[in-house]
């Protein structure tokens, strides 16, 4: 649904019964505008490396097929002692250190993950304990779209009052739910984590201050049979073609809703940070929206699809490379199992 208005939410609910909501939702809506500063960011990957040559050696696949169909050349994989919590903690710690903020000054940890280390307690609880943050901690599961959901929830918590600093992390050990013998999925997924620290800010005069400017979140449960872990299975199963078709449409429509909602066009946006699911989905969406390659963050070649970690990892890499300045507009977008999807437009600024 489009978060901005009840009217668009109602339109989305009506359309969901008959067709994928992304295809029929009217674009646009009032902006959200949650003033907040982005104080720090970080990323972490595990030590293991799985190259296309490694996969070629044990599966009926080839480097040429994987590279052409996905853009992926290698992924990072967790080994002994590396968990979703340890990756998320490392990314979160890096974000706090960059910000110069003590763990005791963090009011809430939101961990977007599909691969909780244990069903109970939340993996976020382990991260909170390891970091030593003071407030509550909770997992958010919206598959690959989870980090964008987490950002919206963080902004909502800040907006509602009472919380000053929220640490949003996307962390996954997605290889734990990937069947190493299934060539349809084994080629795609890798592990990692990325984090962003948000702090409440006063509304800026002229509304040019940093913060979330527009958000679009959506869901279409009719896609459940096409992507997920079936009951009794331990591994993710995927109808790649159907997911590809729906994901391409959902991501583009959601991005358009956010740009329309904020009243800007792709030309106004300094960087598009899409979920790194497949290079062809990224390229198709960027082309439809009008982003040239030099304004799109891509690291799928080195990390594969890291699910909820992919957007914050790509954002952190772009920031480390100096690709964003204060005042720049950044568009984040992701689609994952559910389907669930989300996009948000940020005005960058610490
Ligand atoms: N190596 C070699 N051949 C393969 C492989 C492989 N790894 N996988 C499939 N093939 C074969 C198929 O068997 C098929 O052969 P056939 O023509 O003889 O029947 C042929 O290649 C084409 O298969 P397709 O499934 O049509 O290949 P496609 O071009 O669709 O690419 C892919 C497959 C990469 C999985 C693509 O569909 C994709 O990326 N889909 C989207 C995945 C995605 O975005 N997931 C995101 C969500 S993940 C989450 O939420 C946790």
Short mmCIF file of C-alpha atoms and ligand atoms in Angstrom, two decimals:
data_model
loop_
_atom_site.label_atom_id
_atom_site.label_comp_id
_atom_site.label_asym_id
_atom_site.label_seq_id
_atom_site.Cartn_x
_atom_site.Cartn_y
_atom_site.Cartn_z
CA UNK A 1 0.00 0.00 0.00
CA UNK A 2 1.03 3.57 -0.36
CA UNK A 3 1.67 4.75 3.16
CA UNK A 4 1.02 8.39 2.51
CA UNK A 5 -2.79 8.39 2.55
CA UNK A 6 -5.71 6.27 3.67
CA UNK A 7 -7.29 6.76 0.25
CA UNK A 8 -4.41 5.17 -1.59
CA UNK A 9 -4.31 2.39 1.01
CA UNK A 10 -7.97 1.64 0.34
CA UNK A 11 -7.36 1.65 -3.40
CA UNK A 12 -4.50 -0.77 -2.90
CA UNK A 13 -6.61 -3.14 -0.78
CA UNK A 14 -9.40 -3.17 -3.36
CA UNK A 15 -7.04 -3.95 -6.20
CA UNK A 16 -5.19 -6.71 -4.30
CA UNK A 17 -8.12 -9.10 -4.57
CA UNK A 18 -8.04 -9.29 -8.33
CA UNK A 19 -4.56 -8.42 -9.51
CA UNK A 20 -1.09 -7.65 -8.21
CA UNK A 21 -1.46 -4.36 -6.36
CA UNK A 22 1.65 -2.89 -7.92
CA UNK A 23 0.09 -2.96 -11.36
CA UNK A 24 -3.10 -1.14 -10.43
CA UNK A 25 -2.24 1.21 -7.59
CA UNK A 26 -2.68 4.84 -8.53
CA UNK A 27 0.73 6.46 -8.30
CA UNK A 28 1.54 9.38 -6.08
CA UNK A 29 0.16 10.70 -2.82
CA UNK A 30 1.17 13.35 -0.33
CA UNK A 31 4.76 13.18 0.89
CA UNK A 32 5.55 11.71 4.31
CA UNK A 33 8.29 14.16 5.37
CA UNK A 34 9.86 12.85 8.56
CA UNK A 35 12.82 15.10 9.40
CA UNK A 36 15.75 13.01 10.59
CA UNK A 37 19.51 12.96 10.20
CA UNK A 38 21.53 10.00 9.01
CA UNK A 39 24.40 9.92 11.45
CA UNK A 40 26.36 6.84 10.46
CA UNK A 41 26.45 3.76 8.28
CA UNK A 42 28.31 0.48 8.11
CA UNK A 43 28.48 -2.90 6.43
CA UNK A 44 29.92 -6.32 7.21
CA UNK A 45 30.43 -9.52 5.25
CA UNK A 46 31.57 -12.96 6.35
CA UNK A 47 34.95 -14.44 5.45
CA UNK A 48 33.85 -17.15 3.01
CA UNK A 49 33.86 -16.54 -0.74
CA UNK A 50 31.82 -18.57 -3.27
CA UNK A 51 32.74 -17.84 -6.88
CA UNK A 52 31.00 -18.87 -10.07
CA UNK A 53 33.93 -21.21 -10.70
CA UNK A 54 33.18 -22.93 -7.36
CA UNK A 55 29.56 -23.42 -8.41
CA UNK A 56 30.58 -24.57 -11.89
CA UNK A 57 32.66 -27.31 -10.26
CA UNK A 58 29.72 -28.89 -8.45
CA UNK A 59 26.49 -27.89 -10.23
CA UNK A 60 25.17 -28.11 -13.80
CA UNK A 61 25.83 -24.43 -14.46
CA UNK A 62 28.50 -22.12 -15.87
CA UNK A 63 30.18 -18.82 -15.13
CA UNK A 64 28.90 -17.50 -18.47
CA UNK A 65 25.26 -18.44 -17.69
CA UNK A 66 25.33 -16.98 -14.18
CA UNK A 67 27.05 -13.77 -15.24
CA UNK A 68 24.77 -13.18 -18.21
CA UNK A 69 21.50 -14.04 -16.39
CA UNK A 70 22.25 -12.42 -13.03
CA UNK A 71 25.38 -10.24 -13.12
CA UNK A 72 26.76 -12.16 -10.12
CA UNK A 73 30.42 -13.27 -10.03
CA UNK A 74 30.83 -14.17 -6.37
CA UNK A 75 29.06 -14.10 -3.00
CA UNK A 76 30.21 -14.09 0.64
CA UNK A 77 29.28 -17.07 2.82
CA UNK A 78 29.22 -17.54 6.58
CA UNK A 79 31.40 -20.09 8.32
CA UNK A 80 31.69 -21.35 11.83
CA UNK A 81 30.68 -18.76 14.41
CA UNK A 82 29.32 -16.33 11.81
CA UNK A 83 25.61 -15.75 12.38
CA UNK A 84 22.99 -13.24 11.33
CA UNK A 85 23.48 -11.63 14.75
CA UNK A 86 27.27 -11.42 14.43
CA UNK A 87 27.07 -9.87 10.95
CA UNK A 88 24.35 -7.42 12.03
CA UNK A 89 26.31 -6.51 15.15
CA UNK A 90 29.45 -5.79 13.11
CA UNK A 91 27.53 -3.57 10.69
CA UNK A 92 25.72 -1.80 13.53
CA UNK A 93 28.95 -1.22 15.43
CA UNK A 94 30.56 0.28 12.33
CA UNK A 95 27.60 2.67 11.94
CA UNK A 96 27.85 3.77 15.59
CA UNK A 97 31.61 4.29 15.37
CA UNK A 98 31.29 6.34 12.21
CA UNK A 99 28.63 8.47 13.89
CA UNK A 100 30.62 8.82 17.11
CA UNK A 101 27.53 7.71 19.02
CA UNK A 102 27.76 5.45 22.07
CA UNK A 103 25.58 2.30 22.12
CA UNK A 104 23.91 3.62 25.27
CA UNK A 105 22.57 6.55 23.20
CA UNK A 106 20.57 4.26 20.85
CA UNK A 107 16.86 4.06 21.71
CA UNK A 108 15.77 1.26 19.37
CA UNK A 109 17.35 -1.43 17.19
CA UNK A 110 15.33 -2.63 14.19
CA UNK A 111 16.82 -5.67 12.48
CA UNK A 112 15.44 -6.55 9.06
CA UNK A 113 16.08 -10.24 8.49
CA UNK A 114 14.59 -13.33 6.90
CA UNK A 115 17.15 -15.55 8.59
CA UNK A 116 16.70 -15.17 12.34
CA UNK A 117 19.31 -17.27 14.14
CA UNK A 118 16.61 -18.72 16.40
CA UNK A 119 12.80 -18.40 16.33
CA UNK A 120 12.88 -16.93 19.86
CA UNK A 121 14.16 -14.55 21.10
CA UNK A 122 14.53 -12.17 18.19
CA UNK A 123 17.93 -11.89 16.54
CA UNK A 124 17.69 -8.17 17.29
CA UNK A 125 17.81 -9.07 21.00
CA UNK A 126 21.21 -10.71 20.45
CA UNK A 127 22.39 -7.63 18.54
CA UNK A 128 21.15 -5.32 21.30
CA UNK A 129 23.03 -7.39 23.88
CA UNK A 130 26.24 -7.57 21.84
CA UNK A 131 26.23 -3.83 21.09
CA UNK A 132 25.06 -2.75 24.53
CA UNK A 133 22.30 -0.46 23.30
CA UNK A 134 19.83 0.67 25.93
CA UNK A 135 16.37 0.38 24.39
CA UNK A 136 14.13 -2.18 22.77
CA UNK A 137 15.13 -4.31 19.82
CA UNK A 138 12.90 -6.09 17.33
CA UNK A 139 13.15 -8.11 14.11
CA UNK A 140 11.32 -7.02 10.96
CA UNK A 141 10.63 -9.73 8.39
CA UNK A 142 9.65 -8.44 4.96
CA UNK A 143 12.21 -10.63 3.14
CA UNK A 144 14.41 -8.61 0.78
CA UNK A 145 12.30 -5.49 1.31
CA UNK A 146 12.84 -5.58 5.09
CA UNK A 147 15.37 -2.76 5.36
CA UNK A 148 13.08 -0.30 3.57
CA UNK A 149 10.26 -1.36 5.91
CA UNK A 150 12.65 -0.88 8.83
CA UNK A 151 13.47 2.67 7.74
CA UNK A 152 9.79 3.53 7.59
CA UNK A 153 9.18 2.04 11.04
CA UNK A 154 12.18 3.95 12.41
CA UNK A 155 10.87 7.19 10.96
CA UNK A 156 7.40 6.45 12.36
CA UNK A 157 8.91 5.82 15.82
CA UNK A 158 10.85 9.07 15.64
CA UNK A 159 7.80 10.94 14.37
CA UNK A 160 5.58 9.56 17.13
CA UNK A 161 7.99 11.03 19.65
CA UNK A 162 10.04 9.71 22.50
CA UNK A 163 12.82 8.09 20.48
CA UNK A 164 15.84 10.11 19.43
CA UNK A 165 18.11 7.56 17.73
CA UNK A 166 17.17 4.38 15.91
CA UNK A 167 19.66 1.90 14.48
CA UNK A 168 18.23 0.13 11.41
CA UNK A 169 20.11 -2.96 10.26
CA UNK A 170 19.56 -5.38 7.41
CA UNK A 171 21.35 -8.63 8.18
CA UNK A 172 21.13 -12.06 6.60
CA UNK A 173 22.70 -15.47 6.61
CA UNK A 174 20.59 -16.37 3.62
CA UNK A 175 22.93 -19.20 2.61
CA UNK A 176 21.54 -21.07 5.66
CA UNK A 177 18.20 -21.41 3.84
CA UNK A 178 19.65 -21.90 0.35
CA UNK A 179 19.78 -25.45 -1.04
CA UNK A 180 23.38 -25.90 -2.21
CA UNK A 181 22.18 -28.47 -4.78
CA UNK A 182 19.44 -26.30 -6.32
CA UNK A 183 21.02 -24.41 -9.19
CA UNK A 184 18.03 -22.08 -9.45
CA UNK A 185 18.81 -20.49 -6.08
CA UNK A 186 22.36 -21.56 -5.12
CA UNK A 187 23.78 -19.16 -7.71
CA UNK A 188 21.91 -16.16 -6.33
CA UNK A 189 22.35 -15.74 -2.59
CA UNK A 190 25.09 -14.45 -0.29
CA UNK A 191 25.41 -13.32 3.33
CA UNK A 192 26.08 -9.88 4.80
CA UNK A 193 24.73 -6.94 6.76
CA UNK A 194 24.37 -3.16 6.45
CA UNK A 195 23.27 -0.51 8.94
CA UNK A 196 22.11 3.09 9.14
CA UNK A 197 21.72 5.24 12.27
CA UNK A 198 18.86 7.76 12.25
CA UNK A 199 18.42 10.69 14.64
CA UNK A 200 15.41 12.91 15.14
CA UNK A 201 15.74 16.39 13.59
CA UNK A 202 13.70 19.57 13.73
CA UNK A 203 11.75 20.44 10.55
CA UNK A 204 13.96 22.64 8.40
CA UNK A 205 12.76 26.01 7.14
CA UNK A 206 11.76 25.58 3.49
CA UNK A 207 11.56 21.79 4.00
CA UNK A 208 15.02 21.23 2.53
CA UNK A 209 16.42 19.44 5.58
CA UNK A 210 17.37 15.78 5.72
CA UNK A 211 14.83 13.04 6.29
CA UNK A 212 12.35 10.70 4.67
CA UNK A 213 10.39 12.52 1.99
CA UNK A 214 8.09 9.76 0.72
CA UNK A 215 7.49 6.07 1.33
CA UNK A 216 5.64 3.37 -0.56
CA UNK A 217 5.18 -0.09 0.96
CA UNK A 218 3.26 -2.90 -0.73
CA UNK A 219 2.29 -6.52 -0.48
CA UNK A 220 0.80 -9.15 -2.77
CA UNK A 221 0.36 -12.51 -1.07
CA UNK A 222 -0.78 -14.18 -4.28
CA UNK A 223 2.95 -14.60 -4.95
CA UNK A 224 3.51 -16.82 -1.89
CA UNK A 225 3.62 -20.06 -3.95
CA UNK A 226 6.33 -18.58 -6.18
CA UNK A 227 8.91 -17.73 -3.50
CA UNK A 228 9.35 -18.99 0.05
CA UNK A 229 10.16 -21.92 2.29
CA UNK A 230 7.35 -24.48 1.92
CA UNK A 231 6.11 -26.12 5.13
CA UNK A 232 8.38 -29.02 6.02
CA UNK A 233 11.22 -27.82 3.81
CA UNK A 234 14.32 -26.10 5.18
CA UNK A 235 15.20 -24.33 1.95
CA UNK A 236 13.91 -21.41 -0.08
CA UNK A 237 12.11 -22.48 -3.29
CA UNK A 238 11.59 -20.06 -6.14
CA UNK A 239 9.85 -19.85 -9.50
CA UNK A 240 12.51 -17.51 -10.88
CA UNK A 241 10.69 -16.43 -14.03
CA UNK A 242 7.47 -15.51 -12.21
CA UNK A 243 9.37 -13.69 -9.46
CA UNK A 244 11.43 -11.85 -12.08
CA UNK A 245 8.28 -10.71 -13.90
CA UNK A 246 6.49 -9.52 -10.77
CA UNK A 247 9.58 -8.01 -9.12
CA UNK A 248 10.46 -5.90 -12.14
CA UNK A 249 6.95 -4.49 -12.29
CA UNK A 250 6.56 -3.95 -8.53
CA UNK A 251 9.89 -2.18 -8.12
CA UNK A 252 9.31 0.23 -11.00
CA UNK A 253 5.71 1.02 -9.97
CA UNK A 254 6.73 1.55 -6.34
CA UNK A 255 9.60 3.87 -7.29
CA UNK A 256 7.27 5.88 -9.50
CA UNK A 257 4.78 6.20 -6.61
CA UNK A 258 7.52 7.58 -4.36
CA UNK A 259 8.89 10.01 -6.95
CA UNK A 260 5.36 11.20 -7.74
CA UNK A 261 4.55 11.48 -4.03
CA UNK A 262 7.57 13.68 -3.40
CA UNK A 263 6.99 15.67 -6.60
CA UNK A 264 10.40 14.95 -8.07
CA UNK A 265 11.72 13.14 -11.13
CA UNK A 266 14.66 10.80 -11.59
CA UNK A 267 16.74 13.76 -12.79
CA UNK A 268 16.48 15.27 -9.30
CA UNK A 269 17.75 12.12 -7.59
CA UNK A 270 21.50 11.76 -7.03
CA UNK A 271 21.53 8.01 -6.50
CA UNK A 272 19.18 5.06 -6.98
CA UNK A 273 19.96 2.20 -4.58
CA UNK A 274 17.92 -0.83 -5.69
CA UNK A 275 17.77 -4.26 -4.06
CA UNK A 276 20.53 -6.34 -5.63
CA UNK A 277 18.36 -9.27 -6.78
CA UNK A 278 19.41 -9.60 -10.38
CA UNK A 279 21.41 -7.24 -12.59
CA UNK A 280 18.71 -7.45 -15.26
CA UNK A 281 16.00 -6.32 -12.79
CA UNK A 282 18.23 -3.41 -11.71
CA UNK A 283 18.96 -2.36 -15.30
CA UNK A 284 15.33 -2.68 -16.44
CA UNK A 285 14.05 -0.62 -13.49
CA UNK A 286 16.74 2.04 -13.85
CA UNK A 287 16.03 2.36 -17.58
CA UNK A 288 12.27 2.68 -17.03
CA UNK A 289 12.78 5.35 -14.37
CA UNK A 290 15.40 7.22 -16.38
CA UNK A 291 18.51 6.64 -14.25
CA UNK A 292 21.81 6.47 -16.14
CA UNK A 293 24.28 3.82 -14.94
CA UNK A 294 26.44 6.33 -13.07
CA UNK A 295 23.53 7.16 -10.75
CA UNK A 296 22.72 3.56 -9.81
CA UNK A 297 24.42 1.68 -6.94
CA UNK A 298 25.39 -1.83 -8.03
CA UNK A 299 27.46 -4.36 -6.12
CA UNK A 300 25.63 -7.58 -7.02
CA UNK A 301 28.71 -8.79 -8.90
CA UNK A 302 30.62 -9.19 -5.59
CA UNK A 303 27.91 -10.06 -3.08
CA UNK A 304 24.98 -11.63 -4.96
CA UNK A 305 21.51 -11.24 -3.47
CA UNK A 306 21.91 -10.64 0.28
CA UNK A 307 18.15 -10.15 0.79
CA UNK A 308 17.41 -7.51 3.46
CA UNK A 309 21.11 -6.63 3.69
CA UNK A 310 21.49 -5.66 0.06
CA UNK A 311 20.11 -2.09 0.13
CA UNK A 312 22.06 -0.94 3.23
CA UNK A 313 25.23 -2.67 1.99
CA UNK A 314 24.98 -0.93 -1.39
CA UNK A 315 24.15 2.38 0.31
CA UNK A 316 27.13 2.06 2.68
CA UNK A 317 29.44 1.28 -0.22
CA UNK A 318 28.20 4.32 -2.15
CA UNK A 319 28.69 6.54 0.90
CA UNK A 320 32.20 5.19 1.49
CA UNK A 321 32.96 6.02 -2.15
CA UNK A 322 31.79 9.62 -1.63
CA UNK A 323 28.88 9.28 -4.04
CA UNK A 324 26.46 11.25 -1.81
CA UNK A 325 26.62 14.75 -0.34
CA UNK A 326 24.45 16.55 2.16
CA UNK A 327 21.20 17.63 0.51
CA UNK A 328 21.24 14.91 -2.15
CA UNK A 329 18.11 12.90 -2.84
CA UNK A 330 18.48 9.11 -2.62
CA UNK A 331 15.90 6.58 -3.81
CA UNK A 332 15.93 3.15 -2.12
CA UNK A 333 13.77 0.30 -3.40
CA UNK A 334 13.45 -3.45 -2.77
CA UNK A 335 11.20 -6.38 -3.61
CA UNK A 336 11.18 -9.73 -1.86
CA UNK A 337 9.22 -12.79 -0.85
CA UNK A 338 5.54 -12.24 -0.21
CA UNK A 339 5.74 -10.45 -2.50
CA UNK A 340 6.60 -7.53 -0.29
CA UNK A 341 8.04 -4.36 -1.69
CA UNK A 342 9.03 -0.94 -0.50
CA UNK A 343 10.61 2.27 -1.73
CA UNK A 344 11.59 5.45 0.01
CA UNK A 345 13.06 8.77 -0.98
CA UNK A 346 15.57 10.29 1.45
CA UNK A 347 17.17 13.68 1.54
CA UNK A 348 20.64 12.82 2.72
CA UNK A 349 22.21 14.77 5.55
CA UNK A 350 23.88 14.35 8.89
N1 LIG B 1 22.67 -22.61 -14.74
C1 LIG B 1 22.43 -23.00 -16.00
N2 LIG B 1 21.18 -23.12 -16.49
C2 LIG B 1 20.16 -22.83 -15.66
C3 LIG B 1 20.37 -22.42 -14.33
C4 LIG B 1 21.68 -22.33 -13.88
N3 LIG B 1 21.99 -21.94 -12.62
N4 LIG B 1 19.17 -22.20 -13.75
C5 LIG B 1 18.26 -22.46 -14.68
N5 LIG B 1 18.84 -22.85 -15.84
C6 LIG B 1 18.23 -23.21 -17.11
C7 LIG B 1 16.77 -23.60 -16.95
O1 LIG B 1 16.64 -24.96 -16.62
C8 LIG B 1 16.26 -23.29 -18.34
O2 LIG B 1 16.62 -24.33 -19.21
P1 LIG B 1 15.62 -24.79 -20.42
O3 LIG B 1 15.50 -23.59 -21.29
O4 LIG B 1 16.35 -25.93 -21.01
O5 LIG B 1 14.34 -25.15 -19.73
C9 LIG B 1 17.03 -22.06 -18.75
O6 LIG B 1 18.23 -22.07 -17.94
C10 LIG B 1 16.30 -20.76 -18.52
O7 LIG B 1 15.79 -20.77 -17.18
P2 LIG B 1 14.97 -19.57 -16.60
O8 LIG B 1 14.45 -19.94 -15.25
O9 LIG B 1 14.00 -19.12 -17.65
O10 LIG B 1 16.13 -18.49 -16.47
P3 LIG B 1 15.98 -16.95 -16.19
O11 LIG B 1 16.52 -16.18 -17.31
O12 LIG B 1 14.61 -16.60 -15.71
O13 LIG B 1 17.00 -16.71 -14.99
C11 LIG B 1 16.92 -16.40 -12.61
C12 LIG B 1 16.79 -17.41 -13.75
C13 LIG B 1 18.32 -15.86 -12.60
C14 LIG B 1 16.64 -17.13 -11.29
C15 LIG B 1 15.92 -15.25 -12.81
O14 LIG B 1 14.65 -15.77 -13.11
C16 LIG B 1 15.82 -14.35 -11.61
O15 LIG B 1 16.73 -13.68 -11.23
N6 LIG B 1 14.62 -14.26 -11.03
C17 LIG B 1 14.38 -13.32 -9.93
C18 LIG B 1 14.96 -13.81 -8.64
C19 LIG B 1 14.72 -12.76 -7.59
O16 LIG B 1 14.65 -11.60 -7.82
N7 LIG B 1 14.54 -13.16 -6.36
C20 LIG B 1 14.32 -12.07 -5.40
C21 LIG B 1 13.71 -12.42 -4.24
S1 LIG B 1 14.69 -13.40 -3.19
C22 LIG B 1 14.01 -13.17 -1.62
O17 LIG B 1 13.05 -12.51 -1.44
C23 LIG B 1 14.63 -13.92 -0.45
#
